[in-house]
CSV table of C-alpha atoms in Angstrom, one decimal:
chain,number,residue,atom,x,y,z
A,1,MET,CA,1.8,1.5,14.0
A,2,PRO,CA,2.1,4.9,12.4
A,3,THR,CA,-1.0,7.5,12.2
A,4,THR,CA,-2.0,7.5,8.3
A,5,PRO,CA,-4.9,9.0,6.5
A,6,ALA,CA,-6.1,5.3,6.3
A,7,THR,CA,-5.8,4.5,10.3
A,8,ALA,CA,-6.6,8.2,11.4
A,9,THR,CA,-9.9,8.9,12.9
A,10,HIS,CA,-12.0,11.8,10.8
A,11,SER,CA,-13.2,14.5,12.9
A,12,SER,CA,-17.2,15.1,12.7
A,13,SER,CA,-18.9,18.7,12.6
A,14,ASN,CA,-19.1,18.7,16.3
A,15,GLY,CA,-15.5,17.9,16.7
A,16,THR,CA,-15.2,14.1,18.0
A,17,ALA,CA,-13.3,12.1,16.6
A,18,GLU,CA,-15.2,9.3,14.2
A,19,ALA,CA,-13.6,5.9,13.3
A,20,ILE,CA,-13.8,4.7,9.5
A,21,MET,CA,-15.9,1.9,9.4
A,22,LEU,CA,-16.4,-0.8,7.0
A,23,GLU,CA,-19.6,-2.8,5.9
A,24,LEU,CA,-19.3,-6.5,7.3
A,25,VAL,CA,-21.1,-9.2,4.4
A,26,ASP,CA,-21.5,-12.9,4.8
A,27,GLU,CA,-20.3,-15.2,2.0
A,28,ASN,CA,-22.9,-14.0,-0.4
A,29,GLY,CA,-22.2,-10.4,0.1
A,30,THR,CA,-24.9,-9.4,2.2
A,31,THR,CA,-24.4,-6.8,4.9
A,32,ILE,CA,-24.5,-8.1,8.3
A,33,GLY,CA,-22.9,-5.4,10.5
A,34,THR,CA,-20.1,-3.0,10.3
A,35,ALA,CA,-16.6,-2.9,11.9
A,36,GLU,CA,-13.9,-0.2,12.5
A,37,LYS,CA,-11.5,-0.4,9.5
A,38,LEU,CA,-8.1,-1.5,11.5
A,39,ALA,CA,-10.1,-3.9,13.5
A,40,ALA,CA,-11.4,-5.6,10.3
A,41,HIS,CA,-8.0,-6.3,8.8
A,42,GLN,CA,-6.6,-7.7,12.2
A,43,ALA,CA,-6.0,-11.4,12.1
A,44,PRO,CA,-7.9,-13.8,11.3
A,45,GLY,CA,-9.9,-10.6,9.5
A,46,GLN,CA,-13.4,-10.2,9.3
A,47,LEU,CA,-15.0,-10.4,5.9
A,48,HIS,CA,-16.0,-6.9,4.7
A,49,ARG,CA,-16.9,-5.3,1.5
A,50,ALA,CA,-14.2,-3.8,-1.0
A,51,PHE,CA,-13.6,-2.6,-4.4
A,52,SER,CA,-10.8,-2.8,-6.9
A,53,VAL,CA,-10.5,-0.1,-10.1
A,54,PHE,CA,-8.8,-1.2,-13.4
A,55,LEU,CA,-8.4,1.8,-15.5
A,56,PHE,CA,-6.9,1.9,-19.1
A,57,ASP,CA,-5.3,4.3,-21.3
A,58,GLU,CA,-6.3,4.6,-25.4
A,59,GLN,CA,-3.7,2.1,-25.7
A,60,GLY,CA,-5.0,-0.8,-23.6
A,61,ARG,CA,-2.5,-0.1,-20.9
A,62,LEU,CA,-3.3,-0.6,-17.2
A,63,LEU,CA,-2.9,2.3,-14.8
A,64,LEU,CA,-0.8,0.6,-11.9
A,65,GLN,CA,0.1,2.4,-8.7
A,66,ARG,CA,2.7,1.8,-6.2
A,67,ARG,CA,1.0,2.7,-2.7
A,68,ALA,CA,2.7,5.1,-0.7
A,69,LEU,CA,5.4,4.5,1.7
A,70,GLY,CA,2.7,5.9,4.8
A,71,LYS,CA,0.2,3.6,3.9
A,72,TYR,CA,-0.6,1.1,7.4
A,73,HIS,CA,-1.2,-1.9,4.8
A,74,SER,CA,1.0,-3.0,2.1
A,75,PRO,CA,3.1,0.1,1.8
A,76,GLY,CA,5.5,0.5,-1.3
A,77,VAL,CA,3.9,-1.8,-3.4
A,78,TRP,CA,2.5,-2.1,-6.7
A,79,SER,CA,-1.1,-2.7,-7.3
A,80,ASN,CA,-4.2,-2.0,-9.5
A,81,THR,CA,-5.1,1.6,-10.3
A,82,CYS,CA,-6.9,2.0,-7.1
A,83,CYS,CA,-8.8,-0.3,-4.2
A,84,GLY,CA,-10.6,0.4,-1.0
A,85,HIS,CA,-13.5,-0.2,0.9
A,86,PRO,CA,-17.3,1.5,0.8
A,87,TYR,CA,-18.7,3.8,3.6
A,88,PRO,CA,-21.5,1.4,5.4
A,89,GLY,CA,-24.4,2.2,3.0
A,90,GLU,CA,-22.3,3.4,0.3
A,91,SER,CA,-22.3,1.8,-3.3
A,92,PRO,CA,-19.3,-0.2,-4.3
A,93,PHE,CA,-19.7,1.8,-7.5
A,94,ALA,CA,-19.9,5.2,-5.7
A,95,ALA,CA,-16.8,4.4,-3.8
A,96,ALA,CA,-14.9,3.4,-6.8
A,97,ALA,CA,-15.5,6.5,-8.3
A,98,ARG,CA,-14.9,8.7,-5.0
A,99,ARG,CA,-11.4,7.0,-4.2
A,100,THR,CA,-10.6,6.9,-7.8
A,101,TYR,CA,-10.4,11.0,-7.8
A,102,GLU,CA,-9.5,11.2,-4.3
A,103,GLU,CA,-6.0,9.0,-4.7
A,104,LEU,CA,-5.4,10.0,-8.5
A,105,GLY,CA,-7.3,13.1,-9.1
A,106,ILE,CA,-9.2,11.9,-12.1
A,107,SER,CA,-12.9,10.7,-12.8
A,108,PRO,CA,-12.9,7.5,-14.4
A,109,SER,CA,-14.6,7.4,-18.1
A,110,LEU,CA,-16.9,4.5,-19.1
A,111,LEU,CA,-16.7,2.8,-15.3
A,112,ALA,CA,-18.6,-0.7,-15.2
A,113,GLU,CA,-18.7,-3.3,-13.1
A,114,ALA,CA,-16.9,-6.6,-13.8
A,115,GLY,CA,-17.9,-9.1,-11.1
A,116,THR,CA,-17.1,-10.0,-7.4
A,117,VAL,CA,-14.3,-12.2,-5.9
A,118,ARG,CA,-13.8,-13.2,-2.2
A,119,TYR,CA,-10.5,-13.8,-0.9
A,120,ASN,CA,-8.4,-14.2,2.0
A,121,HIS,CA,-4.8,-12.9,1.8
A,122,PRO,CA,-2.7,-12.4,4.9
A,123,ASP,CA,0.0,-9.7,4.5
A,124,PRO,CA,3.1,-11.2,6.1
A,125,ALA,CA,4.9,-7.7,6.4
A,126,SER,CA,2.0,-6.2,8.5
A,127,GLY,CA,0.1,-9.1,9.8
A,128,LEU,CA,-2.8,-7.9,8.5
A,129,VAL,CA,-5.4,-9.8,6.7
A,130,GLU,CA,-7.5,-8.9,3.5
A,131,GLN,CA,-11.0,-11.1,4.0
A,132,GLU,CA,-13.1,-9.2,1.4
A,133,PHE,CA,-15.7,-9.7,-0.9
A,134,ASN,CA,-14.5,-7.3,-3.4
A,135,HIS,CA,-16.4,-5.4,-6.4
A,136,LEU,CA,-14.4,-5.1,-9.2
A,137,PHE,CA,-14.6,-2.6,-11.8
A,138,VAL,CA,-13.0,-1.4,-15.0
A,139,GLY,CA,-12.8,1.9,-17.0
A,140,MET,CA,-10.8,4.5,-18.9
A,141,ALA,CA,-8.2,7.1,-17.6
A,142,GLN,CA,-8.8,10.0,-19.9
A,143,ALA,CA,-7.3,13.0,-18.0
A,144,ALA,CA,-4.1,14.0,-16.5
A,145,LEU,CA,-3.1,12.2,-12.9
A,146,LYS,CA,-2.7,14.4,-10.1
A,147,PRO,CA,-1.9,11.7,-7.1
A,148,ASP,CA,-2.3,12.3,-4.0
A,149,PRO,CA,1.4,11.6,-2.2
A,150,GLU,CA,-0.1,10.3,0.7
A,151,GLU,CA,-1.9,7.5,-0.7
A,152,VAL,CA,0.4,6.8,-4.0
A,153,GLY,CA,3.9,7.0,-4.5
A,154,GLU,CA,4.0,6.2,-8.0
A,155,THR,CA,2.1,5.3,-11.3
A,156,ALA,CA,2.8,3.6,-14.3
A,157,PHE,CA,1.0,2.6,-17.5
A,158,VAL,CA,2.0,-0.8,-18.4
A,159,THR,CA,0.9,-3.3,-21.5
A,160,ALA,CA,0.1,-6.9,-20.7
A,161,ALA,CA,3.5,-8.1,-21.2
A,162,GLU,CA,5.2,-5.5,-19.0
A,163,LEU,CA,3.0,-6.2,-16.1
A,164,GLU,CA,4.6,-9.9,-16.6
A,165,LYS,CA,8.0,-8.8,-16.3
A,166,ARG,CA,7.0,-6.3,-13.5
A,167,HIS,CA,5.1,-8.4,-11.5
A,168,ALA,CA,8.3,-10.9,-11.9
A,169,GLU,CA,10.3,-8.4,-10.2
A,170,GLY,CA,7.7,-7.1,-7.6
A,171,PRO,CA,7.0,-6.5,-5.2
A,172,PHE,CA,2.9,-6.5,-5.8
A,173,SER,CA,0.1,-6.5,-3.4
A,174,ALA,CA,-1.2,-9.9,-2.4
A,175,TRP,CA,-4.4,-9.2,-3.6
A,176,PHE,CA,-3.3,-8.1,-7.3
A,177,MET,CA,-3.2,-11.5,-9.5
A,178,THR,CA,-6.7,-12.6,-7.6
A,179,VAL,CA,-8.2,-9.0,-8.4
A,180,LEU,CA,-7.0,-9.0,-12.1
A,181,ASP,CA,-7.4,-12.3,-12.9
A,182,ALA,CA,-11.4,-12.1,-11.9
A,183,ALA,CA,-11.4,-8.8,-14.0
A,184,ARG,CA,-9.7,-10.2,-16.9
A,185,PRO,CA,-13.4,-11.2,-19.1
A,186,ALA,CA,-14.5,-7.3,-18.4
A,187,ILE,CA,-11.0,-6.0,-19.1
A,188,ARG,CA,-10.6,-8.0,-22.5
A,189,GLU,CA,-14.1,-6.8,-23.6
A,190,LEU,CA,-12.8,-3.1,-22.7
A,191,THR,CA,-9.9,-3.1,-24.2
A,192,GLY,CA,-10.0,-5.6,-27.4
A,193,PRO,CA,-8.1,-9.2,-28.1
A,194,SER,CA,-5.2,-6.8,-29.6
A,195,ALA,CA,-4.3,-5.5,-26.0
A,196,GLY,CA,-3.2,-9.1,-24.9
A,197,TRP,CA,-5.2,-9.1,-21.5
């Protein structure tokens, strides 16, 4: 498996390698422990905390990202604006804002909670499994994007109708429609009925 920012270890202040840890949760989203990131995604997967962000422009178009080809999980596929995992003890809201800035170079405006969704999505290409208790967030993208090329291969703002066409053509992440459908009530509240979400 290639080493990418997601699978590489981080160096701590004393120069030793520190693994990326995720928060394991029960079916109610209560923290029950931690696991190393890659281990948590290996089949059959361990249920862990995650987040998904959906940002929109002033016209009510959704910001999509195509995941960079170097990513260890679901490379090169389209997905929601940003998704990831809080560090153990980090609030999902703080993690969502942090990763949106790290990946896309913007701080979300009007970022708000949009519920949670639990799912189990295997990735046939990699054999990895997304067993996630996912915290959903919606907000606005009101600044120029500065994507990190190691994380993001491409971005696009799409209307609801354009998304339907793109999704039919693929490829999209296995979890995309699950998180989008779960976030739709909050998306409609943010964008208004005319946006068609």
